[in-house]
């Protein structure tokens, strides 16, 4: 069997999905077989994959409950293969909070789950006030005000560093050579 990567995402506004699609394209360019799933649509056997990547976004300081449920349900299988996890959040737009060691949401996540992924990363997300429902827009503006972020933007602001996404893909593909 050749190398096969499963890519699973939990995305609220679509940026995590977009990052997973970029990773998927990166691996396809390297002729590495992949399968891409929304977390709620995943029904495969994890043992089919040499590597599994899980990406999850933050809303109101938390990853979606489905991420924790997925890990709890699949922890034994996850521990038998190479795994990678990345968190997408707007606090990662700040240089002092954009790494696995400094991002408070990733640190909190790792304390709350028994899973210990082999590779970790954090990506800044996208801020798009016009696309949010009114309550979310108000809450996110409040959070941005408290964290000294933009509160009055008519245009989307994409903070994702796509070179960092490609570098993460490269780190993951380098683990395949040693499996």
Coordinates of N, CA, C and O in Angstrom, one line a residue, residues 95-178:
X95 N 2.3 38.0 16.4 CA 3.6 37.3 16.3 C 3.9 36.5 17.6 O 4.5 35.4 17.5
X96 N 3.5 37.0 18.7 CA 3.9 36.3 20.0 C 2.9 35.2 20.3 O 3.0 34.6 21.4
X97 N 1.9 35.0 19.4 CA 0.9 33.9 19.7 C 0.6 33.0 18.5 O -0.4 32.4 18.3
X98 N 1.6 33.0 17.6 CA 1.4 32.3 16.3 C 2.2 31.0 16.2 O 2.4 30.5 15.1
X99 N 2.6 30.4 17.3 CA 3.3 29.1 17.3 C 2.6 28.1 18.2 O 1.8 28.5 19.1
X100 N 2.9 26.9 18.1 CA 2.3 25.8 18.9 C 2.7 26.1 20.4 O 1.9 25.7 21.3
X101 N 3.8 26.6 20.6 CA 4.3 26.9 22.0 C 3.7 28.1 22.6 O 3.7 28.3 23.9
X102 N 3.2 29.0 21.8 CA 2.7 30.3 22.4 C 1.2 30.6 22.2 O 0.7 31.5 22.7
X103 N 0.6 29.8 21.4 CA -0.9 30.1 21.1 C -1.7 29.5 22.3 O -1.7 28.3 22.5
X104 N -2.4 30.4 22.9 CA -3.2 30.0 24.1 C -4.3 29.0 23.8 O -4.6 28.1 24.6
X105 N -4.9 29.0 22.6 CA -5.9 28.1 22.3 C -5.4 26.7 22.0 O -6.0 25.7 22.5
X106 N -4.2 26.6 21.4 CA -3.6 25.3 21.2 C -3.1 24.7 22.5 O -3.3 23.5 22.8
X107 N -2.5 25.5 23.3 CA -2.0 25.1 24.6 C -3.2 24.5 25.4 O -3.1 23.4 26.0
X108 N -4.3 25.3 25.5 CA -5.5 24.8 26.2 C -6.1 23.5 25.6 O -6.4 22.6 26.4
X109 N -6.1 23.4 24.3 CA -6.6 22.2 23.6 C -5.8 21.0 24.1 O -6.3 20.0 24.4
X110 N -4.5 21.1 24.0 CA -3.6 20.0 24.4 C -3.8 19.6 25.8 O -3.6 18.4 26.1
X111 N -4.1 20.5 26.7 CA -4.3 20.1 28.1 C -5.7 19.4 28.3 O -5.9 18.7 29.2
X112 N -6.6 19.7 27.4 CA -8.0 19.1 27.5 C -8.2 17.8 26.8 O -9.3 17.2 26.9
X113 N -7.2 17.3 26.1 CA -7.4 16.1 25.3 C -6.2 15.1 25.6 O -5.1 15.5 25.8
X114 N -6.5 13.8 25.6 CA -5.5 12.8 25.8 C -4.6 12.6 24.6 O -3.6 12.0 24.7
X115 N -5.0 13.1 23.5 CA -4.3 12.9 22.2 C -3.1 13.8 22.2 O -3.1 15.0 22.5
X116 N -2.0 13.3 21.7 CA -0.7 14.0 21.6 C -0.3 13.9 20.1 O 0.5 12.9 19.8
X117 N -0.7 14.8 19.3 CA -0.3 14.7 17.8 C 1.2 14.8 17.7 O 1.9 15.4 18.5
X118 N 1.7 14.2 16.6 CA 3.1 14.2 16.3 C 3.6 15.6 15.8 O 4.7 16.0 16.1
X119 N 2.7 16.2 15.1 CA 3.0 17.5 14.5 C 1.9 18.5 14.9 O 0.8 18.2 14.8
X120 N 2.3 19.7 15.2 CA 1.4 20.8 15.6 C 1.7 22.1 14.9 O 2.8 22.4 14.6
X121 N 0.6 22.8 14.6 CA 0.8 24.1 14.0 C -0.4 25.0 14.3 O -1.4 24.5 14.7
X122 N -0.2 26.3 14.1 CA -1.2 27.3 14.4 C -1.2 28.2 13.2 O -0.1 28.6 12.7
X123 N -2.4 28.5 12.7 CA -2.5 29.4 11.5 C -3.5 30.5 11.9 O -4.5 30.3 12.6
X124 N -3.2 31.7 11.5 CA -4.1 32.8 11.7 C -5.3 32.7 10.7 O -5.0 32.1 9.6
X125 N -6.4 33.1 11.1 CA -7.6 32.9 10.2 C -7.9 34.1 9.4 O -7.0 34.9 9.0
X126 N -9.2 34.2 9.1 CA -9.7 35.3 8.3 C -10.7 36.1 9.0 O -11.6 35.4 9.7
X127 N -10.7 37.4 8.9 CA -11.7 38.2 9.6 C -12.6 38.8 8.5 O -12.1 39.5 7.6
X128 N -13.9 38.5 8.6 CA -14.8 39.0 7.6 C -16.2 39.4 8.2 O -17.1 38.6 8.2
X129 N -16.2 40.6 8.8 CA -17.4 41.0 9.5 C -18.7 40.9 8.7 O -19.7 40.5 9.3
X130 N -18.6 41.2 7.4 CA -19.9 41.2 6.7 C -20.5 39.8 6.5 O -21.7 39.7 6.3
X131 N -19.7 38.8 6.7 CA -20.2 37.4 6.5 C -20.8 36.8 7.8 O -21.4 35.8 7.7
X132 N -20.6 37.5 8.9 CA -21.0 36.9 10.2 C -22.5 37.3 10.5 O -22.9 38.5 10.2
X133 N -23.2 36.5 11.1 CA -24.5 36.9 11.6 C -24.3 38.0 12.6 O -23.3 38.2 13.2
X134 N -25.3 38.8 12.8 CA -25.2 40.0 13.6 C -24.7 39.8 15.0 O -23.8 40.6 15.4
X135 N -25.1 38.8 15.7 CA -24.6 38.5 17.0 C -23.1 38.2 17.0 O -22.4 38.7 17.8
X136 N -22.7 37.3 16.1 CA -21.3 37.0 16.0 C -20.5 38.2 15.6 O -19.4 38.4 16.2
X137 N -21.0 39.1 14.7 CA -20.3 40.3 14.3 C -20.0 41.2 15.5 O -18.9 41.7 15.7
X138 N -21.0 41.4 16.4 CA -20.9 42.2 17.6 C -19.9 41.6 18.5 O -19.0 42.3 19.0
X139 N -20.0 40.3 18.8 CA -19.1 39.6 19.7 C -17.7 39.6 19.2 O -16.7 39.9 20.0
X140 N -17.5 39.4 17.9 CA -16.1 39.3 17.4 C -15.5 40.7 17.4 O -14.3 40.9 17.7
X141 N -16.3 41.8 17.1 CA -15.8 43.1 17.2 C -15.4 43.5 18.7 O -14.4 44.1 18.9
X142 N -16.2 43.0 19.6 CA -15.8 43.2 21.0 C -14.5 42.5 21.4 O -13.6 43.1 22.0
X143 N -14.4 41.3 20.9 CA -13.1 40.5 21.2 C -11.9 41.2 20.5 O -10.9 41.4 21.1
X144 N -12.1 41.7 19.3 CA -11.1 42.4 18.6 C -10.7 43.7 19.3 O -9.5 44.1 19.3
X145 N -11.7 44.4 19.8 CA -11.4 45.6 20.5 C -10.5 45.3 21.7 O -9.5 46.0 22.0
X146 N -10.9 44.3 22.4 CA -10.1 43.9 23.6 C -8.7 43.4 23.3 O -7.8 43.6 24.1
X147 N -8.5 42.9 22.1 CA -7.2 42.4 21.7 C -6.5 43.3 20.7 O -5.5 42.9 20.1
X148 N -7.0 44.5 20.6 CA -6.4 45.5 19.8 C -6.3 45.1 18.3 O -5.3 45.4 17.6
X149 N -7.4 44.5 17.9 CA -7.5 44.2 16.4 C -8.4 45.1 15.7 O -9.0 46.0 16.3
X150 N -8.6 44.9 14.4 CA -9.4 45.8 13.6 C -10.9 45.6 14.0 O -11.4 44.5 14.1
X151 N -11.6 46.7 14.2 CA -13.1 46.6 14.5 C -13.9 47.2 13.4 O -15.2 47.1 13.5
X152 N -13.4 47.8 12.4 CA -14.2 48.5 11.4 C -13.6 48.3 10.0 O -12.9 49.1 9.5
X153 N -13.9 47.1 9.5 CA -13.4 46.8 8.2 C -14.5 46.3 7.3 O -15.3 45.4 7.7
X154 N -14.7 46.9 6.2 CA -15.7 46.5 5.2 C -15.2 45.4 4.3 O -16.0 44.7 3.7
X155 N -13.9 45.2 4.3 CA -13.4 44.1 3.4 C -12.8 43.0 4.3 O -12.3 43.3 5.4
X156 N -12.9 41.8 3.8 CA -12.3 40.7 4.6 C -10.8 40.9 4.8 O -10.1 41.5 3.9
X157 N -10.2 40.5 5.9 CA -8.8 40.5 6.1 C -8.3 39.1 6.3 O -8.8 38.4 7.3
X158 N -7.5 38.6 5.4 CA -7.0 37.2 5.5 C -5.7 37.3 6.1 O -4.7 37.8 5.6
X159 N -5.6 36.7 7.3 CA -4.3 36.7 8.1 C -3.5 35.4 7.8 O -2.3 35.3 8.2
X160 N -4.1 34.4 7.2 CA -3.4 33.2 7.0 C -2.1 33.3 6.2 O -2.1 34.0 5.1
X161 N -1.0 32.8 6.7 CA 0.3 32.8 6.0 C 0.4 31.5 5.2 O 0.6 30.4 5.7
X162 N 0.1 31.7 3.9 CA 0.1 30.5 3.0 C 1.4 29.8 2.9 O 1.5 28.6 2.6
X163 N 2.5 30.5 3.0 CA 3.8 29.9 3.0 C 4.0 29.0 4.2 O 4.6 27.9 4.2
X164 N 3.4 29.4 5.4 CA 3.5 28.6 6.6 C 2.7 27.3 6.4 O 3.0 26.3 6.9
X165 N 1.6 27.4 5.7 CA 0.7 26.3 5.4 C 1.5 25.3 4.5 O 1.6 24.1 4.8
X166 N 2.2 25.8 3.5 CA 3.0 24.9 2.7 C 4.2 24.3 3.5 O 4.5 23.1 3.3
X167 N 4.8 25.1 4.3 CA 5.9 24.5 5.2 C 5.3 23.4 6.1 O 6.0 22.4 6.3
X168 N 4.1 23.5 6.6 CA 3.5 22.5 7.4 C 3.3 21.2 6.5 O 3.6 20.1 7.0
X169 N 2.8 21.4 5.3 CA 2.7 20.3 4.4 C 4.0 19.6 4.1 O 4.1 18.4 4.1
X170 N 5.0 20.4 4.0 CA 6.4 19.8 3.8 C 6.8 19.0 5.0 O 7.4 17.9 4.9
X171 N 6.6 19.6 6.2 CA 7.0 18.8 7.4 C 6.2 17.5 7.5 O 6.8 16.5 7.9
X172 N 5.0 17.5 7.1 CA 4.2 16.3 7.2 C 4.7 15.3 6.1 O 4.9 14.1 6.4
X173 N 4.9 15.8 4.9 CA 5.4 14.9 3.9 C 6.8 14.3 4.2 O 7.1 13.1 3.8
X174 N 7.6 15.0 4.9 CA 8.9 14.5 5.3 C 8.8 13.3 6.3 O 9.6 12.5 6.4
X175 N 7.7 13.3 7.1 CA 7.5 12.1 8.0 C 7.1 10.9 7.2 O 7.4 9.8 7.7
X176 N 6.5 11.0 6.0 CA 6.1 9.9 5.2 C 7.4 9.1 4.8 O 7.3 7.9 4.7
X177 N 8.4 9.7 4.5 CA 9.7 9.1 4.1 C 10.3 8.1 5.1 O 11.0 7.2 4.8
X178 N 9.9 8.4 6.4 CA 10.5 7.6 7.5 C 9.6 6.6 8.0 O 9.9 5.8 8.9

